CSV table of C-alpha atoms and ligand atoms in Angstrom, one decimal:
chain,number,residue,atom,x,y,z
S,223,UNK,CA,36.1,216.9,-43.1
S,224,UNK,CA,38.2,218.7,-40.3
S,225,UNK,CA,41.6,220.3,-41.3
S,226,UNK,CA,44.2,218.6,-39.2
S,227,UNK,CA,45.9,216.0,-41.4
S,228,UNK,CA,45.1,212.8,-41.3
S,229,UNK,CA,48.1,211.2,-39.3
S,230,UNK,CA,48.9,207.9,-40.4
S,231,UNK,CA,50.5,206.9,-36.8
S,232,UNK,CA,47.4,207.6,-34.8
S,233,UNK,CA,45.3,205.5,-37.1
S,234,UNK,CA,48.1,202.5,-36.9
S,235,UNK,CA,47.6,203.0,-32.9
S,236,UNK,CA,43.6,202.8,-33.0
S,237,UNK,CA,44.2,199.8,-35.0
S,238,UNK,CA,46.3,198.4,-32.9
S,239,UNK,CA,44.0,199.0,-30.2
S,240,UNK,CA,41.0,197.5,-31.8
S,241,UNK,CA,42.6,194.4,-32.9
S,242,UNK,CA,43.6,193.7,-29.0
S,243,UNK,CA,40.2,194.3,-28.8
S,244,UNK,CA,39.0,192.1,-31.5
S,245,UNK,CA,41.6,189.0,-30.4
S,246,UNK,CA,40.1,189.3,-26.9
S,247,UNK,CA,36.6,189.3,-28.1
S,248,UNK,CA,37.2,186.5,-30.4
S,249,UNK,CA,39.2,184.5,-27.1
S,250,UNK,CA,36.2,185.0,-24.8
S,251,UNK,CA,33.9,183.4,-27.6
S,252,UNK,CA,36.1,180.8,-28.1
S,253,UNK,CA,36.3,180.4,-24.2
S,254,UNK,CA,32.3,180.0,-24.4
S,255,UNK,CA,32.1,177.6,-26.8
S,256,UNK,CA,34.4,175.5,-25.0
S,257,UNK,CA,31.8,176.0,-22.1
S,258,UNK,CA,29.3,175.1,-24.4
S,259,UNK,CA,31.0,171.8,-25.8
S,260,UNK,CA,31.3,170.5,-22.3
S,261,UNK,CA,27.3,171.6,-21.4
S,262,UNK,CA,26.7,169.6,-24.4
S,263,UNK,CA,28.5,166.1,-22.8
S,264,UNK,CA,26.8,166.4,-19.7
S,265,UNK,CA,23.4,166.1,-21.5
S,266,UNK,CA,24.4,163.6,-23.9
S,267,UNK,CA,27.9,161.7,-23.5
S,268,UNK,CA,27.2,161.1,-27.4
S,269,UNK,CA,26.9,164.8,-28.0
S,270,UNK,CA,26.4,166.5,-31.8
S,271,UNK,CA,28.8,169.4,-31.1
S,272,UNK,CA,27.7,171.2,-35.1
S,273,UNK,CA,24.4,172.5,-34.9
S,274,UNK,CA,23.3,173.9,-38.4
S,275,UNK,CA,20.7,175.7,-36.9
S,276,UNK,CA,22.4,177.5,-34.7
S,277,UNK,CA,25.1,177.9,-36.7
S,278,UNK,CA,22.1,179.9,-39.5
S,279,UNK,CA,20.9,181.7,-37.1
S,280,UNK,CA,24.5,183.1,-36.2
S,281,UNK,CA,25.5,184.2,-39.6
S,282,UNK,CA,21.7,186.1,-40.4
S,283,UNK,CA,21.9,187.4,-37.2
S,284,UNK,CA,25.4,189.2,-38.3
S,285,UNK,CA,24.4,189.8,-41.9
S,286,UNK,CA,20.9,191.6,-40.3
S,287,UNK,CA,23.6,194.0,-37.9
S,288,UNK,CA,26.2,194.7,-40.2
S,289,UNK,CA,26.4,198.7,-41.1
S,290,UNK,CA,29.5,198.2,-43.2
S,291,UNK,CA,31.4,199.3,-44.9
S,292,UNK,CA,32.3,195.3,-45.1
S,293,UNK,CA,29.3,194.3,-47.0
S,294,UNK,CA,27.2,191.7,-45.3
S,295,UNK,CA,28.4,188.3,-47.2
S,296,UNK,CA,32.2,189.2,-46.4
S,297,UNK,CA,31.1,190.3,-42.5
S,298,UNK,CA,29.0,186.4,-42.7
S,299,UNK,CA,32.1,184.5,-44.0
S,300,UNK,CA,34.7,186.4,-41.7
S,301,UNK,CA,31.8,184.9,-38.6
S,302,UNK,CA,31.8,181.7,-40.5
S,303,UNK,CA,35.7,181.1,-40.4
S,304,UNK,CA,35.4,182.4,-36.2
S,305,UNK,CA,33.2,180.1,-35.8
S,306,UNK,CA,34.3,177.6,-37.6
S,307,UNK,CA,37.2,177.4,-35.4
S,308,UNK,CA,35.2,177.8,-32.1
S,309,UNK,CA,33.7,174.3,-33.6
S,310,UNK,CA,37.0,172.7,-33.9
S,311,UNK,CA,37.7,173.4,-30.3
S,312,UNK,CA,34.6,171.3,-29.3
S,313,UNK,CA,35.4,168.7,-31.8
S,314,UNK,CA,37.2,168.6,-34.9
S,315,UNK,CA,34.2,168.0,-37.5
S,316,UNK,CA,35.3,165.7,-40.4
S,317,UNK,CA,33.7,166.1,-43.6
S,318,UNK,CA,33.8,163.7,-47.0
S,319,UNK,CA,33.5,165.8,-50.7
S,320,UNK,CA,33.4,164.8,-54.2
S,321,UNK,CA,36.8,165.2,-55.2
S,322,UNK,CA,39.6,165.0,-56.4
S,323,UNK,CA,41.1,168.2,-54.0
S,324,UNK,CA,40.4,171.5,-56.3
S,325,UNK,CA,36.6,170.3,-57.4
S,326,UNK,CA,33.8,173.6,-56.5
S,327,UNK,CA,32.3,170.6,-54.2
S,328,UNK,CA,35.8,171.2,-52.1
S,329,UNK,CA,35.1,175.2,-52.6
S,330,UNK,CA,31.4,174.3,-51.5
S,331,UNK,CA,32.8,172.2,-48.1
S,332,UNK,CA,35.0,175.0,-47.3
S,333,UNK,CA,32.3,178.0,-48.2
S,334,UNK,CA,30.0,176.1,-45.6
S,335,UNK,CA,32.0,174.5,-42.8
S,336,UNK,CA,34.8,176.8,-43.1
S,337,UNK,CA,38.7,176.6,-42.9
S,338,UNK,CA,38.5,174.5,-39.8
S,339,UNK,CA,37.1,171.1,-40.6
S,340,UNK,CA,38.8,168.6,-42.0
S,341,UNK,CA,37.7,167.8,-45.5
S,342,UNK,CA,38.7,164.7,-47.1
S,343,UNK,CA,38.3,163.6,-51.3
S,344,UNK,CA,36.0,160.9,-52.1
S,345,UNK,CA,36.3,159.9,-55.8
S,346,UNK,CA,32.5,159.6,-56.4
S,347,UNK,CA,29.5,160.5,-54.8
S,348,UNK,CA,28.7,157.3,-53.7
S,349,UNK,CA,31.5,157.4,-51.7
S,350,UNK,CA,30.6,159.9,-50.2
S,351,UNK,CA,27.4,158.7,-48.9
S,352,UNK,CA,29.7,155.8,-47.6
S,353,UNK,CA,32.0,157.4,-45.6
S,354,UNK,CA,28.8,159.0,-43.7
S,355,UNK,CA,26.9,156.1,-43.3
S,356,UNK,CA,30.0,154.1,-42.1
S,357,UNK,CA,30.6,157.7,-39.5
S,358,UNK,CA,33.7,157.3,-41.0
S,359,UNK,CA,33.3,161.3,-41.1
S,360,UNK,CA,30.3,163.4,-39.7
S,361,UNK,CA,29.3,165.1,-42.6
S,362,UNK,CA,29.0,164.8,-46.5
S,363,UNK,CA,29.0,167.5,-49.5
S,364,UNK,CA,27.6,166.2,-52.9
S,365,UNK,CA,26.6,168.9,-55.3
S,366,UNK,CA,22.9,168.3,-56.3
S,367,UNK,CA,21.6,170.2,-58.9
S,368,UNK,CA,23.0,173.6,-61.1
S,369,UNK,CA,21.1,176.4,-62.4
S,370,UNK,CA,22.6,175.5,-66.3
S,371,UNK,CA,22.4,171.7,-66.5
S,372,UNK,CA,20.2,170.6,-63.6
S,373,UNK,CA,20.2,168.0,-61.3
S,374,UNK,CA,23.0,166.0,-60.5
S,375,UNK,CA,20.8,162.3,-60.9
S,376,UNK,CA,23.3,160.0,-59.4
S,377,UNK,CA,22.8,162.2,-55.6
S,378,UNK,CA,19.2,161.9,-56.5
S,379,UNK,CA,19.5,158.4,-56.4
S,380,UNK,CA,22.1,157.3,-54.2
S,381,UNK,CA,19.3,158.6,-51.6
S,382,UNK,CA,17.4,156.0,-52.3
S,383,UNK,CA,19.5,153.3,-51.3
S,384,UNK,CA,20.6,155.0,-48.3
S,385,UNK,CA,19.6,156.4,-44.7
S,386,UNK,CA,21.5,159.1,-44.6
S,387,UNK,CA,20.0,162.7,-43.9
S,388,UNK,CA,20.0,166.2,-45.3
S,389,UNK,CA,21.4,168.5,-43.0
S,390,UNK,CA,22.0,171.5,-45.0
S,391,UNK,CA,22.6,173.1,-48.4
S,392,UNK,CA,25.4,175.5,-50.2
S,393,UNK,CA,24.8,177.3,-53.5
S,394,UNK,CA,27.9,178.1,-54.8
S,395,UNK,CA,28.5,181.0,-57.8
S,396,UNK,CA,30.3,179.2,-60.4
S,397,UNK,CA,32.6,180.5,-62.8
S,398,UNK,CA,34.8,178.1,-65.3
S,399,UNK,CA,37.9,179.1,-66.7
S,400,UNK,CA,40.0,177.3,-69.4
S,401,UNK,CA,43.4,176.3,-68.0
S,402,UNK,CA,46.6,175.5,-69.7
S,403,UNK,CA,49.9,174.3,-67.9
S,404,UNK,CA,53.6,176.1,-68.5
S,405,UNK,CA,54.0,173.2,-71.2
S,406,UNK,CA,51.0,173.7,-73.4
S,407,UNK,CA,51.3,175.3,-76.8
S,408,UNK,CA,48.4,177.6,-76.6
S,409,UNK,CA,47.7,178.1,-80.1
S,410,UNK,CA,48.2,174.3,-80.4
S,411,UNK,CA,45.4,173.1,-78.2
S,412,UNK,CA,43.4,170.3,-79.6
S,413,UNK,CA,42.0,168.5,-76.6
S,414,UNK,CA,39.7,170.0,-74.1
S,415,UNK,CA,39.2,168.2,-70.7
S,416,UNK,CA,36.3,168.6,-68.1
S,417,UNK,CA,33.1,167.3,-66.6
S,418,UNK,CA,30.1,166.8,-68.6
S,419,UNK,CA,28.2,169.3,-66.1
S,420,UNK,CA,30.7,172.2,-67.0
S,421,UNK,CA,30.9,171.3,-70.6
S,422,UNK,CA,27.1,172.0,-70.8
S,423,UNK,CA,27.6,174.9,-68.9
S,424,UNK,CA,30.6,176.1,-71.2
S,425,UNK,CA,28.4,174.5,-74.4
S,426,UNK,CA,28.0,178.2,-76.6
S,427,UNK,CA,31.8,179.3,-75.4
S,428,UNK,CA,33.3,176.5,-76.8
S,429,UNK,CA,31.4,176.0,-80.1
S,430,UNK,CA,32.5,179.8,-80.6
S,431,UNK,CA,35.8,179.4,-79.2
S,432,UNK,CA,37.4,176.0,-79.8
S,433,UNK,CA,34.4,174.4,-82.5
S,434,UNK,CA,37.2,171.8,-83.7
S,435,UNK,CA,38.9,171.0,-79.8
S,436,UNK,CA,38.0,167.3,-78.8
S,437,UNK,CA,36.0,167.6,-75.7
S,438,UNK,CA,36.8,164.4,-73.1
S,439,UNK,CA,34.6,164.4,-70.6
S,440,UNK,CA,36.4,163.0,-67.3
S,441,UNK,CA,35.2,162.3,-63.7
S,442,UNK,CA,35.5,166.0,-62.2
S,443,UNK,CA,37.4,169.4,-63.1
S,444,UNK,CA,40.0,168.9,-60.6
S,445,UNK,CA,40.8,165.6,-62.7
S,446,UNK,CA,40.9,167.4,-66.0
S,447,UNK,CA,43.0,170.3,-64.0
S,448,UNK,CA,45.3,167.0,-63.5
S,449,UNK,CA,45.5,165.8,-66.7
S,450,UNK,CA,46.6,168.8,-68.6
S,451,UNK,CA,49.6,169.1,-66.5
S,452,UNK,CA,51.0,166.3,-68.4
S,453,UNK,CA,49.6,167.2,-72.2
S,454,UNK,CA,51.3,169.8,-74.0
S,455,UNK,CA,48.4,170.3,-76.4
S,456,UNK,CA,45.4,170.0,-74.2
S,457,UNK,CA,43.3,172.5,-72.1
S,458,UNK,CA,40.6,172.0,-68.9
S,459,UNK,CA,37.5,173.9,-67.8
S,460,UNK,CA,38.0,174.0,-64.6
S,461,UNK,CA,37.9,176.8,-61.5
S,462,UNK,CA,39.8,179.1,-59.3
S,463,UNK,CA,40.7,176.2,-56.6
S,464,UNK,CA,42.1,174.0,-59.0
S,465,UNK,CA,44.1,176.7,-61.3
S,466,UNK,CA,45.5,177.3,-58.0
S,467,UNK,CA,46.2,173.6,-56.9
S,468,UNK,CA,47.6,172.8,-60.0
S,469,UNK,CA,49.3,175.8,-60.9
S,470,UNK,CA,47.7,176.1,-64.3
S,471,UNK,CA,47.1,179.8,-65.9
S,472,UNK,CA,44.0,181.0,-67.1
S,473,UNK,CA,43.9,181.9,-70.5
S,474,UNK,CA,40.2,182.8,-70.7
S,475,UNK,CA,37.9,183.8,-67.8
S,476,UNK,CA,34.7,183.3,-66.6
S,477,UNK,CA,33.9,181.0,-69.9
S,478,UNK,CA,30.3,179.9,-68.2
S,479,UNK,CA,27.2,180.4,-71.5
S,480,UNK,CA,25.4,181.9,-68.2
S,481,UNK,CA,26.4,184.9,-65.7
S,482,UNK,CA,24.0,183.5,-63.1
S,483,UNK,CA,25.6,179.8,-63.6
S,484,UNK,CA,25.3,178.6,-59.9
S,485,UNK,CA,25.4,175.0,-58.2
S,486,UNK,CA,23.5,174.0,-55.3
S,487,UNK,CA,25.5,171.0,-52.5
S,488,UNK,CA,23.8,169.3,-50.4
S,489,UNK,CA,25.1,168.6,-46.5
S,490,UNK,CA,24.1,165.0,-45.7
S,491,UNK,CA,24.8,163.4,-42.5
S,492,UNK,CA,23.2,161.5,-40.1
S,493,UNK,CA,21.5,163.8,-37.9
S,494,UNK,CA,17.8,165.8,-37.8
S,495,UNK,CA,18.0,169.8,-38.0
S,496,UNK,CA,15.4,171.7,-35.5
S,497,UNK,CA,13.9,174.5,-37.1
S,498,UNK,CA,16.3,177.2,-37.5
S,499,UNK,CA,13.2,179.8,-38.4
S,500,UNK,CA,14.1,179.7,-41.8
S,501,UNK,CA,14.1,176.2,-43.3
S,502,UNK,CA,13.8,173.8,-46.5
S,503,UNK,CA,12.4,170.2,-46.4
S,504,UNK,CA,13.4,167.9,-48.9
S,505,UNK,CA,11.1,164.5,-49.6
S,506,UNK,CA,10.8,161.4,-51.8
S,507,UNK,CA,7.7,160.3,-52.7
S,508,UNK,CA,6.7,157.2,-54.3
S,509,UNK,CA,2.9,157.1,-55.9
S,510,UNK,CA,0.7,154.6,-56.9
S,511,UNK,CA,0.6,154.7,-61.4
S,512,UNK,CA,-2.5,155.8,-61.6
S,513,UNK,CA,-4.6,158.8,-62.8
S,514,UNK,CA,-4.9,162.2,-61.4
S,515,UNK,CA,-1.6,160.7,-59.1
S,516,UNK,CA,0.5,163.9,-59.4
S,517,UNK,CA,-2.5,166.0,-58.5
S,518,UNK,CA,-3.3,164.0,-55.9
S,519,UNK,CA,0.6,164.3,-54.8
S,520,UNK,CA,1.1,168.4,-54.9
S,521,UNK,CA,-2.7,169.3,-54.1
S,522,UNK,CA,-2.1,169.2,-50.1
S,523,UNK,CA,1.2,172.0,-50.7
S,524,UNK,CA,-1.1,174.0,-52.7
S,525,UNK,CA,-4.1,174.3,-50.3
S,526,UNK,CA,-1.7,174.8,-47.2
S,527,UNK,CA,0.2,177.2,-49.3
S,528,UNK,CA,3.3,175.9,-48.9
S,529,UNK,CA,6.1,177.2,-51.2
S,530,UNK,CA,7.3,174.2,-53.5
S,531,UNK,CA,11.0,175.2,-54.2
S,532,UNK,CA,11.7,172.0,-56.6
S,533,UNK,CA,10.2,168.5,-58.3
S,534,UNK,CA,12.5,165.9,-59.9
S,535,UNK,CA,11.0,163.0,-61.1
S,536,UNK,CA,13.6,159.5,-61.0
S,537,UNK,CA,12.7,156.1,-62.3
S,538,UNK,CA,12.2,153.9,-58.4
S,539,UNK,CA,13.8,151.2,-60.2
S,540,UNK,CA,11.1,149.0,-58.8
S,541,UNK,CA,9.5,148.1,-62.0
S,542,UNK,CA,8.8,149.7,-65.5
S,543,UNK,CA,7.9,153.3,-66.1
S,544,UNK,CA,7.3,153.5,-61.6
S,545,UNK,CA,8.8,156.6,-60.8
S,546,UNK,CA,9.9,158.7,-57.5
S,547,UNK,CA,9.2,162.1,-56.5
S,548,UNK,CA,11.9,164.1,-55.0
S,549,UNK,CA,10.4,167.6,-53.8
S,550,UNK,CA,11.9,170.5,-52.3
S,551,UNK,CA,9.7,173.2,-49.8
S,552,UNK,CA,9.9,176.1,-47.9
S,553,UNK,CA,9.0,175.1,-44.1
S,554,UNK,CA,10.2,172.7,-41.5
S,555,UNK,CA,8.9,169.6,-40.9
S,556,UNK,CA,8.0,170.3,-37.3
S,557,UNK,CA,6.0,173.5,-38.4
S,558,UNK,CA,2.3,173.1,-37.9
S,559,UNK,CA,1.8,173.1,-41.6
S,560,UNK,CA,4.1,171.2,-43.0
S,561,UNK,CA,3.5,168.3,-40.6
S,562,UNK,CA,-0.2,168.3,-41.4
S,563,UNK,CA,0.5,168.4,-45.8
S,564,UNK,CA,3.3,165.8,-45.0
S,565,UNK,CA,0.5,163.6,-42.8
S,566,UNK,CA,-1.9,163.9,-46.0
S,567,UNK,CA,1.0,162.9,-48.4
S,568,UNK,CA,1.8,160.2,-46.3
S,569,UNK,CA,-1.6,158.9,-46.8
S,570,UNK,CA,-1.9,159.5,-50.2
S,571,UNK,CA,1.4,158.2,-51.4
S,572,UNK,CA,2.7,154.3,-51.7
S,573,UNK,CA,5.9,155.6,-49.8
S,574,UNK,CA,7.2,158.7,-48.2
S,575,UNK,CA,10.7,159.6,-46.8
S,576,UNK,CA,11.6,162.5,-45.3
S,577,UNK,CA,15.2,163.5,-46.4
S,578,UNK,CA,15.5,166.1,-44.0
S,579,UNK,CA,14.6,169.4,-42.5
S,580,UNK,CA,17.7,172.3,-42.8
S,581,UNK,CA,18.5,176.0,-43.0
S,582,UNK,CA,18.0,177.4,-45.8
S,583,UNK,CA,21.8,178.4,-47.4
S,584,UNK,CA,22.8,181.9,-45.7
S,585,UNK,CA,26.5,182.3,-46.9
X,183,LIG,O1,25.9,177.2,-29.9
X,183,LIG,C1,26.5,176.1,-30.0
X,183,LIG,O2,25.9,175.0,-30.0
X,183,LIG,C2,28.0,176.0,-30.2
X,183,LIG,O3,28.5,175.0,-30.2
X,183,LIG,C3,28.7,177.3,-30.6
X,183,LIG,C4,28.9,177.5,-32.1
X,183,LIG,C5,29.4,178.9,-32.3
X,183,LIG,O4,30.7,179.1,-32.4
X,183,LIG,O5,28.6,179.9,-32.3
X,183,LIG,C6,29.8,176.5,-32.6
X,183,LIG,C7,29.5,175.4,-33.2
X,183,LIG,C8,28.1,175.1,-33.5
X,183,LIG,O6,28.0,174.4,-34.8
X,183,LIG,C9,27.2,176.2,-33.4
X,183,LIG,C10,27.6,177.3,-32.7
């Protein structure tokens, strides 16, 4: 350490001088993508202007340079919101969530297409698939499965009465807080609002906490977040995005039975993802009721050694006791490998569908 004070004016000055630096920087690579939107039209007047891949490959590329003292998630999501706004200079991209506004699938929307796109409430997950398949908007966000209470079966399903593709994923950390508005008596509560998901995940807190509360399951946390607004003796589980939305305090924090409690969103749209260089495929797979069937089914990963990530079985809802497959790997489907188990499943199986090939979540 040399022993000239530090002077507080110089460092203002080199700041100064590096965010002139940094505006320009970010102007010349919003300047490119321009260049790059209109390289796109020429080669197809229908263009895709998001590319998930690319978009991957961006963000580990940053996280693999950064030095700090930024660690390497807040460098990736300062990249994510630049480029997220180089995007919307190509083309605005539209994107349907499972709302109400303040659910963690509108935190998960933002986390992964940043500040940029327009994101739009759907009031079930359905919906959602809807608005996509109708390219009423280019992309969808439906949460799929978390780490407490499993999958989300009505995404499961919705697949498999629709086209639409997998484009991406989001894992999102989540943390539940119970919320009270400026009217609630809080040693009066009596009624607890949330979504069955987060009163799972919430299960052990509660029964400590508030054994004798009514718990009302509604259709999301934003809704609950809504309702207690109005009640002076209720409370919701709910997050950070709705607290703030609705302006409700948080009388206890982080309430989640589990630190680790994490959801995983799935992108959908209509689109197929090259290989980024570090990818996920996701399949449904129907087989014939028979013996030895689910052997016959996961035999192929194993001897290619492919890296089985997740298996949900759902009723097809063709018939008694048939049931679906929905299986999650490591590898893209244009990777030697993968295309050769997916050619054996394919033979083995009474139906396969590819759901899609996508980055595996960086941010
Ligand atoms: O490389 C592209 O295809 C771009 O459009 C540029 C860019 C970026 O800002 O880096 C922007 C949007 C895409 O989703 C991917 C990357």
């Amino acid at each position: 350490m040399s022993d000239t004070p530090i002077n507080l004016d110089d460092l203002r000055q080199r700041i100064d001088q590096l965010d002139g630096d940094i505006l320009r920087l970010i102007s010349e690579r919003a300047n490119c993508a321009q260049q790059v939107a209109h390289v796109k039209l020429a080669q197809d007047k229908d263009a895709i202007f998001y590319r998930p891949e690319r978009e991957a490959q961006v963000l580990r590329r940053i996280m693999s340079l950064n030095q700090g003292p930024l660690d390497s998630e807040e460098m990736a999501r300062l990249f994510r919101e630049i480029m997220s706004a180089c995007l919307a200079l190509e083309q605005p991209v539209k994107v349907a969530y499972l709302g109400p506004e303040g659910t963690f699938t509108q935190q998960a929307a933002l986390k992964h297409f940043g500040e940029s796109a327009v994101s739009l409430p759907m009031a079930a997950i359905d919906e959602v698939f809807r608005e996509v398949e109708a390219g009423a908007v280019h992309y969808g966000v439906v949460p799929v499965e978390n780490s407490t209470e499993g999958v989300v079966n009505h995404t499961l399903d919705t697949f498999m009465d629709s086209s639409i593709k997998i484009c991406g994923e989001v894992v999102l950390r989540i943390h539940h807080h119970l919320l009270i508005s400026e009217t609630t008596r809080r040693d009066k509560v009596s009624r607890i609002y949330s979504h069955p998901q987060s009163f799972g995940q919430c299960r052990k807190w509660l029964d400590a906490h508030y054994p004798h509360a009514e718990r009302v399951p509604v259709s999301s946390n934003a809704e609950a977040a809504k309702l207690v607004k109005t009640e002076w003796h209720s409370a919701a589980i709910a997050g950070d995005m709705a607290a703030k939305l609705y302006g409700l305090e948080r009388i206890a924090d982080k309430i989640e039975d589990r630190p680790d409690n994490s959801t995983r969103f799935l992108i959908i749209g209509n689109q197929d993802v090259p290989l980024s260089g570090e990818d996920k495929t996701s399949i449904v797979v129907a087989m014939r009721n028979q013996p030895g069937a689910l052997h016959d089914l996961l035999e192929p990963f194993h001897r290619h050694r492919i890296d089985l990530t997740r298996i949900e079985t759902r009723p097809s809802r063709t018939g008694v006791w048939n049931y679906v497959f929905f299986i999650d790997f490591k590898g893209h489907r244009d990777e030697p490998q993968v295309a050769a188990v997916l050619e054996e499943v394919r033979l083995r199986a009474s139906e396969l569908r590819v759901l899609g090939s996508y980055p595996l979540g960086v941010l």
